[in-house]
Coordinates of C-alpha atoms in Angstrom, one line a residue:
X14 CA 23.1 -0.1 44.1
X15 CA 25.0 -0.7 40.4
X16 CA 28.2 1.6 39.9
X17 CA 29.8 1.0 36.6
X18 CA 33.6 1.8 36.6
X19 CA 33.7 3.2 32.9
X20 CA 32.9 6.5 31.8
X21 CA 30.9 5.2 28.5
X22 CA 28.5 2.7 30.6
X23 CA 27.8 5.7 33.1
X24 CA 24.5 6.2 33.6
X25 CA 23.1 10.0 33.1
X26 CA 21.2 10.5 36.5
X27 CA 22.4 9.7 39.5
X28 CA 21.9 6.4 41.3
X29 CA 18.8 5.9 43.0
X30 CA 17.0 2.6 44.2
X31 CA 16.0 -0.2 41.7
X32 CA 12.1 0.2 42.3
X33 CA 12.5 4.0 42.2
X34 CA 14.7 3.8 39.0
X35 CA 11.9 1.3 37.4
X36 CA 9.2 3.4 38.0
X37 CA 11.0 6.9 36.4
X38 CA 12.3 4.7 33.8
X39 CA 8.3 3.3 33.0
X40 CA 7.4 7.2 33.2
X41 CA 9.5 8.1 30.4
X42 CA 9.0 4.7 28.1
X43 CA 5.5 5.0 28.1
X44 CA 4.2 8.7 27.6
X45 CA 1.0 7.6 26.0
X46 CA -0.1 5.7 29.4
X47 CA -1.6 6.9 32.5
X48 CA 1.0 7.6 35.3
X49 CA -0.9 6.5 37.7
X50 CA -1.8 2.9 36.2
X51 CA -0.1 0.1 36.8
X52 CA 1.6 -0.9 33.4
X53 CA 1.7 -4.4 34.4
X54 CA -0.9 -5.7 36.8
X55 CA -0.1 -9.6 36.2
X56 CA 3.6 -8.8 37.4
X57 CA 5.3 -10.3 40.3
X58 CA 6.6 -7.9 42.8
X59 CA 10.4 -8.3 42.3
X60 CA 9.6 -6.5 38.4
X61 CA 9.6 -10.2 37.1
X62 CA 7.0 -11.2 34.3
X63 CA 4.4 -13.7 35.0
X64 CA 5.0 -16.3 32.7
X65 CA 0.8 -16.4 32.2
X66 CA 1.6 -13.6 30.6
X67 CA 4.8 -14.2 28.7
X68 CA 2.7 -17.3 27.5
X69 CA 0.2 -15.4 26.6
X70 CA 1.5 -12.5 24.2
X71 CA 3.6 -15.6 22.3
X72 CA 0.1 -16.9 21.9
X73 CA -1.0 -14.0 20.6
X74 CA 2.1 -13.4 18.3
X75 CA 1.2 -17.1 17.1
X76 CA -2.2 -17.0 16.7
X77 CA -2.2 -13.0 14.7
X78 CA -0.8 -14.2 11.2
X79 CA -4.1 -16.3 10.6
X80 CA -6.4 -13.2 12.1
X81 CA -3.9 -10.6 9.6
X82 CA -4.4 -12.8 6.5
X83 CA -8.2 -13.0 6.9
X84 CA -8.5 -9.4 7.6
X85 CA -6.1 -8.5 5.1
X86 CA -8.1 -10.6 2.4
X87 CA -11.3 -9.2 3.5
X88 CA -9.8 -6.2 3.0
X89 CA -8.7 -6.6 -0.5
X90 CA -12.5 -8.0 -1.2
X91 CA -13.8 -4.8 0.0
X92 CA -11.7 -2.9 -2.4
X93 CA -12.3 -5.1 -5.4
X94 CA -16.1 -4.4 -5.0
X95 CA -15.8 -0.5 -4.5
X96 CA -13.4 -0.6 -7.5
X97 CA -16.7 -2.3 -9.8
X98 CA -19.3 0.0 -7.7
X99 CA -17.0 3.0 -8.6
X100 CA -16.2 2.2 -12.0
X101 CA -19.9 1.6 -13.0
X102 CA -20.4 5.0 -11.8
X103 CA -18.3 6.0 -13.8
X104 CA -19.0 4.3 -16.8
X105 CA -23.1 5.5 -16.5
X106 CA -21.9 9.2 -16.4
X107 CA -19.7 8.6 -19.4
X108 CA -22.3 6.7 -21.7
X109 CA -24.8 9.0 -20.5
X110 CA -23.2 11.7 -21.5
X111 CA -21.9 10.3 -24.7
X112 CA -25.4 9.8 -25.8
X113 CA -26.9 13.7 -24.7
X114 CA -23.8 15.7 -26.3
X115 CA -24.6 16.8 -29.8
X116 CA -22.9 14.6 -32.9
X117 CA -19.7 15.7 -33.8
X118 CA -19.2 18.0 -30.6
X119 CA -16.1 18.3 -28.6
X120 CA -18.5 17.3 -25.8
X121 CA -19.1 13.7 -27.4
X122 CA -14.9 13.2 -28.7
X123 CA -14.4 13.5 -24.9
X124 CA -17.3 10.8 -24.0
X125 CA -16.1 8.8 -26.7
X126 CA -12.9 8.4 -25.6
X127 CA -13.8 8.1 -22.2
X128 CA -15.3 5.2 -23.0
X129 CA -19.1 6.5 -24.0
X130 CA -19.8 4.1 -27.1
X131 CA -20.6 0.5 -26.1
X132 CA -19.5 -2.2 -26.1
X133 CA -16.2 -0.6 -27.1
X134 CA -16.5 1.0 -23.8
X135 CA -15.5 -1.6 -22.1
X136 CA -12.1 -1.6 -22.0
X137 CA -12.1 1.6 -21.0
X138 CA -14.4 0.1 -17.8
X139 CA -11.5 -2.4 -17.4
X140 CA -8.8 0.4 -17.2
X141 CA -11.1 2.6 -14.7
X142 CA -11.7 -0.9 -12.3
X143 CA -7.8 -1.4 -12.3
X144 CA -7.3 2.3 -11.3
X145 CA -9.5 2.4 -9.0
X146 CA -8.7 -0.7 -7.3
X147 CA -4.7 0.3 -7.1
X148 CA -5.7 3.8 -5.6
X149 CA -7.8 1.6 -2.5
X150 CA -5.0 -0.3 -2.4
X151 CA -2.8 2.5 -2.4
X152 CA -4.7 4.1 0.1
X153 CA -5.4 1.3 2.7
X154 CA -1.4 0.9 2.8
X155 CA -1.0 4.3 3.9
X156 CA -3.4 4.2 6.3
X157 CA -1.4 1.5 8.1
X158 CA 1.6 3.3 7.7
X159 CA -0.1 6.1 9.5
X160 CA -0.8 4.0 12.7
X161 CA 2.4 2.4 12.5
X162 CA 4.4 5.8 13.0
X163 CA 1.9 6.4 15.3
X164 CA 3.3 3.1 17.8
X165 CA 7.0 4.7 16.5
X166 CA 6.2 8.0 17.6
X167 CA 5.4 7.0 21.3
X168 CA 9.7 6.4 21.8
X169 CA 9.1 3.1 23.4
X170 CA 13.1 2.9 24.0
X171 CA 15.3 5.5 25.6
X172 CA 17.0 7.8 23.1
X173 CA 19.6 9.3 25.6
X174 CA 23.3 9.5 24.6
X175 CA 25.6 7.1 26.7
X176 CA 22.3 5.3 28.1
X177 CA 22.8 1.8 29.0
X178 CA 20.1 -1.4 29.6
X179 CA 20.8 -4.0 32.0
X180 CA 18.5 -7.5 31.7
X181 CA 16.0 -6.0 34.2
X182 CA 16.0 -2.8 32.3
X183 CA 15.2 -4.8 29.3
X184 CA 12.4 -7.0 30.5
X185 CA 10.6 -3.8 31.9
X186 CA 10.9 -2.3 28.2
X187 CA 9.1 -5.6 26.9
X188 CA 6.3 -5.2 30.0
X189 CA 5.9 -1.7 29.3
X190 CA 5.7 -2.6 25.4
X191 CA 3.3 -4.8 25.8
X192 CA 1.0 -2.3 27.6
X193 CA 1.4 0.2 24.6
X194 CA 0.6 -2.8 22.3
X195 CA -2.9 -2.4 24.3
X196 CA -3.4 0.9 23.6
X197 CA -2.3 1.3 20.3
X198 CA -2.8 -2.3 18.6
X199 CA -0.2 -4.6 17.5
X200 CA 2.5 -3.0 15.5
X201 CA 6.1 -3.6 13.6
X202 CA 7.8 -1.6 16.2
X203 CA 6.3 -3.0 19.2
X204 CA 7.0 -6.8 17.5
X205 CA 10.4 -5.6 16.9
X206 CA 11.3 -4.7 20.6
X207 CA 9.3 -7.4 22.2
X208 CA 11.1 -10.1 20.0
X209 CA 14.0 -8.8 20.5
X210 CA 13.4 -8.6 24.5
X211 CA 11.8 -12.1 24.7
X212 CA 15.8 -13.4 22.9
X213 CA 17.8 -11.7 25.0
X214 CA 15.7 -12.8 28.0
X215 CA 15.9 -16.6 27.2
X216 CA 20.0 -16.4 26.5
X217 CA 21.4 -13.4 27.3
X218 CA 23.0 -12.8 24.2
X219 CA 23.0 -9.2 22.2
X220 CA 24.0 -10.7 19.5
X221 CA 21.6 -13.2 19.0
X222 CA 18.9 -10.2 19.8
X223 CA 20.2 -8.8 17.0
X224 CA 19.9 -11.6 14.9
X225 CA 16.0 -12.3 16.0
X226 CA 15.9 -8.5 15.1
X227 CA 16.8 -8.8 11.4
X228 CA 14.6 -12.2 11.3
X229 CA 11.6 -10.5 12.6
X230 CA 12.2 -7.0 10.0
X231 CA 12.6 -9.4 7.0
X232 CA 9.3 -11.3 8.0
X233 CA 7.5 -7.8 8.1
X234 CA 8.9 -6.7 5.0
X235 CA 7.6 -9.9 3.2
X236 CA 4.6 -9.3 4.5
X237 CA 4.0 -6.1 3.3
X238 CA 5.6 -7.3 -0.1
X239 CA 2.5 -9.8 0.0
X240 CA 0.0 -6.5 0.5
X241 CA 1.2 -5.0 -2.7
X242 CA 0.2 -7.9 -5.3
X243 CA -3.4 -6.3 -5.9
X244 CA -1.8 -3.2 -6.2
X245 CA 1.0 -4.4 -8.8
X246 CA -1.2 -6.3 -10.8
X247 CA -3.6 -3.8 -11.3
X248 CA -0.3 -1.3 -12.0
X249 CA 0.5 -4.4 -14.7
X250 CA -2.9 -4.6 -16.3
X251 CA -3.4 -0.9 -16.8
X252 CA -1.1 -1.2 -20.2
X253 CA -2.2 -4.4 -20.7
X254 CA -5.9 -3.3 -21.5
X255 CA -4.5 -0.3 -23.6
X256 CA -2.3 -2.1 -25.2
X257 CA -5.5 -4.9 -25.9
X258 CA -7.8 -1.7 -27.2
X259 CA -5.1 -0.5 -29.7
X260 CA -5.4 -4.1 -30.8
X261 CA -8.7 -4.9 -31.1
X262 CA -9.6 -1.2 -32.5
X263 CA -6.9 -2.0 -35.4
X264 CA -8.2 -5.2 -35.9
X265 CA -12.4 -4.1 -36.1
X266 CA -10.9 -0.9 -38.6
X267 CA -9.3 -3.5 -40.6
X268 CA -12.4 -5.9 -41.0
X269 CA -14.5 -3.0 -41.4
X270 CA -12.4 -1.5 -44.5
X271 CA -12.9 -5.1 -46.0
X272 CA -17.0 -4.8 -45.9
X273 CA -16.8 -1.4 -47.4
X274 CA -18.8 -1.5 -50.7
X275 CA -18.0 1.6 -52.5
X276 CA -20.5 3.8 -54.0
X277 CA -20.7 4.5 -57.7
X278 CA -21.2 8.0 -58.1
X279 CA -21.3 9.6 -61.8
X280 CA -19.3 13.2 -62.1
X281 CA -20.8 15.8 -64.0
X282 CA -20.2 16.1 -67.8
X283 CA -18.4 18.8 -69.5
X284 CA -18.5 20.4 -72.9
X285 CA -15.6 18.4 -74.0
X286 CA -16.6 15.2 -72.3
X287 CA -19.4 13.1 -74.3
X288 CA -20.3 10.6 -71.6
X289 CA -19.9 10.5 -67.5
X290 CA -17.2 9.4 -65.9
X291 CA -18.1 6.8 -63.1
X292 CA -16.3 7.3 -59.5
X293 CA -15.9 4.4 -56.4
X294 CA -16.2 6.4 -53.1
X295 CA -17.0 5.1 -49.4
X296 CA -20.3 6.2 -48.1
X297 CA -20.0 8.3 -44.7
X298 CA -21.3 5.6 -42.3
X299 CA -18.8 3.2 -43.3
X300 CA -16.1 6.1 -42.9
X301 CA -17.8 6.7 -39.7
X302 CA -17.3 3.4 -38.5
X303 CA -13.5 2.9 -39.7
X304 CA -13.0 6.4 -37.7
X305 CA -14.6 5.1 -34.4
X306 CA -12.8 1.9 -35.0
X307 CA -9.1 3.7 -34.9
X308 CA -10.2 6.4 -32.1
X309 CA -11.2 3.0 -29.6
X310 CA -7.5 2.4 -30.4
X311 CA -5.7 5.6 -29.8
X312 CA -8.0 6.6 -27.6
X313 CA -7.7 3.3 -25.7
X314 CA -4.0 3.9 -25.5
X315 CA -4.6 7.2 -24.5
X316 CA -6.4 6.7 -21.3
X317 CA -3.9 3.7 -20.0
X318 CA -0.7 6.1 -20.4
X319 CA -2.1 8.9 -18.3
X320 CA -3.6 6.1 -16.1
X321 CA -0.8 4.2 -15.7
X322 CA 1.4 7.4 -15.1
X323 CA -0.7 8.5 -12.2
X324 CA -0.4 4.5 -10.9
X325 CA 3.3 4.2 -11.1
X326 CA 4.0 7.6 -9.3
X327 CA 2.2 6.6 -6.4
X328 CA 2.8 3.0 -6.0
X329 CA 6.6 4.0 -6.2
X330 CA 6.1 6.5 -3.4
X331 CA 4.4 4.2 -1.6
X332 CA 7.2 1.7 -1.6
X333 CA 9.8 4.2 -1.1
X334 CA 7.5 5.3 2.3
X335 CA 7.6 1.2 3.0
X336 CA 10.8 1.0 2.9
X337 CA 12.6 3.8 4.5
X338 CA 10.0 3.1 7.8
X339 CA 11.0 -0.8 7.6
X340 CA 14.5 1.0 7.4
X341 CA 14.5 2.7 10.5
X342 CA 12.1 0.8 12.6
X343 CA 15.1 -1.6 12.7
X344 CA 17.5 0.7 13.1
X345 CA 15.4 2.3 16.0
X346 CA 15.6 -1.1 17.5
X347 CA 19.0 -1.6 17.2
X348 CA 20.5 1.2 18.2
X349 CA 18.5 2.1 21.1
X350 CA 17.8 -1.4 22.3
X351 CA 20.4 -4.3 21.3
X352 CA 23.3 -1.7 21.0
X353 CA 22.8 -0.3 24.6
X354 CA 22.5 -3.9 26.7
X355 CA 25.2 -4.0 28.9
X356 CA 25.7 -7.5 30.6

């Protein structure tokens, strides 16, 4: 039996014997596992970890970059393909529909500037793929955030006020960690505390547990920086491809105003006028033309603002999301874990 001699390292329940203690203390760590389980089987009876085992989840801290970075690739391949399978979609509906609406309906401005008339279309296709292929993106990151404040939810660490963890304490919270980690996957959280655990276990040092804390959070946080280039270049690209329509549908107006071949067209003699007057005008399909040459460019432009606009807001919410979880996952960590070892 432990008795502390100051009121702020006092424990909050009375003492009761070590094994007794553990097993209350695994209880209330690990709400998401069966009580009647033991949450480490490969264990040693005095509590200690079987260093099989602490091989074993090192090896599998090692070894999970290489299995992250294929998935996560594969990942972004999936979503590059559903981006071109969506966007042809899309573009088939608008071409199709370009083609059926009557000539110089509303129905057929709206096709057109969706993108309806090919091959000017196709920038328009190039704006839809980059949209779609940031929303996946998007998307797949907030899935992951979703499981991992599921693994924060499960209060892996003791949250009570003047609660303090001694080095056995602190190697059960690893064990019991690492059983969670079974249930629900490998997670920031769960590398945080396990880190964290496996420093102070190898030199007894808060401090330096702190430091492997702010190591592990900044190698997480680069990671997830890494997750987001599909997503910003897409976000980059939108304008660009606006930006390229206005250009190229200037630059076709302008050649097209230089094949114009006016049309010599005689106005209509008067009383006072003894012979017609002759008159250059533009015929209407070369008017045509120069007016679906400027509305690819404004229309172009168009599409990639309001694009673009719906992009930014969310990848900005997204990182704001990223950030204030990487936030306070470390902050959980510390001030439940590191901040409450008492040697």
């Amino acid at each position: 039996m432990r008795l502390t001699t100051s009121r702020f390292c006092r424990r909050p329940q009375p003492p009761s014997p070590p094994m007794k203690q553990h097993r209350k203390h695994q209880h209330y760590l690990c709400p998401l596992l069966p009580a009647k389980r033991a949450l480490n089987p490969n264990a040693t009876a005095n509590g200690a970890a079987n260093p099989a085992l602490h091989l074993c989840s090192l090896s599998i801290f090692i070894c999970s970059p290489k299995t992250y970075n294929d998935a996560m690739f594969s990942q972004k391949n999936n979503h590059i393909a559903y981006s071109f399978g969506l966007t042809a979609v899309v573009l088939l509906v608008v071409v199709a529909g370009y083609q059926m609406s009557p000539a110089g309906s509303f129905a057929e401005t709206l096709f057109f500037a969706l993108g309806g008339k090919m091959p000017e279309g196709l920038i328009q296709g190039a704006i839809y793929f980059c949209f779609f292929a940031a929303l996946f993106g998007t998307n797949a990151l907030n899935a992951r955030l979703h499981r991992e404040h599921v693994a924060y939810n499960a209060r892996l660490l003791p949250e009570t006020e003047q609660y303090v963890l001694y080095p056995e304490d602190v190697n059960q919270i690893k064990l019991n960690t690492i059983e969670v980690e079974r249930h629900l996957g490998q997670s920031i959280i769960t590398d945080l505390i396990k880190q964290a655990a496996t420093k102070f276990r190898s030199n007894h040092s808060p401090a330096e547990a702190l430091a492997m804390v702010e190591t592990v959070s900044d190698m997480h946080r680069k990671t997830l920086e890494r997750e987001f280039w599909l997503i910003n270049t897409c976000q980059t690209l939108i304008p660009a491809f606006g930006f390229l329509g206005t250009v190229l549908g200037m630059a076709a107006a302008i050649l097209n105003m230089g094949k114009v071949q006016p049309v010599v067209q005689a106005t209509q003699t008067t009383g006072t006028v003894a012979a017609a007057v002759p008159q250059a005008v533009v015929s209407s399909a070369d008017l045509s033309t120069l007016i679906d040459s400027l509305g690819t460019a404004f229309f172009t432009t168009i599409l990639a603002i309001v694009l673009g606009i719906v992009v930014n807001v969310v990848v900005k919410r997204l990182e704001t999301r990223v950030e204030d979880f990487l936030t306070g996952s470390k902050r959980y960590v510390v001030e439940h874990l590191v901040n409450r070892i008492h040697l």
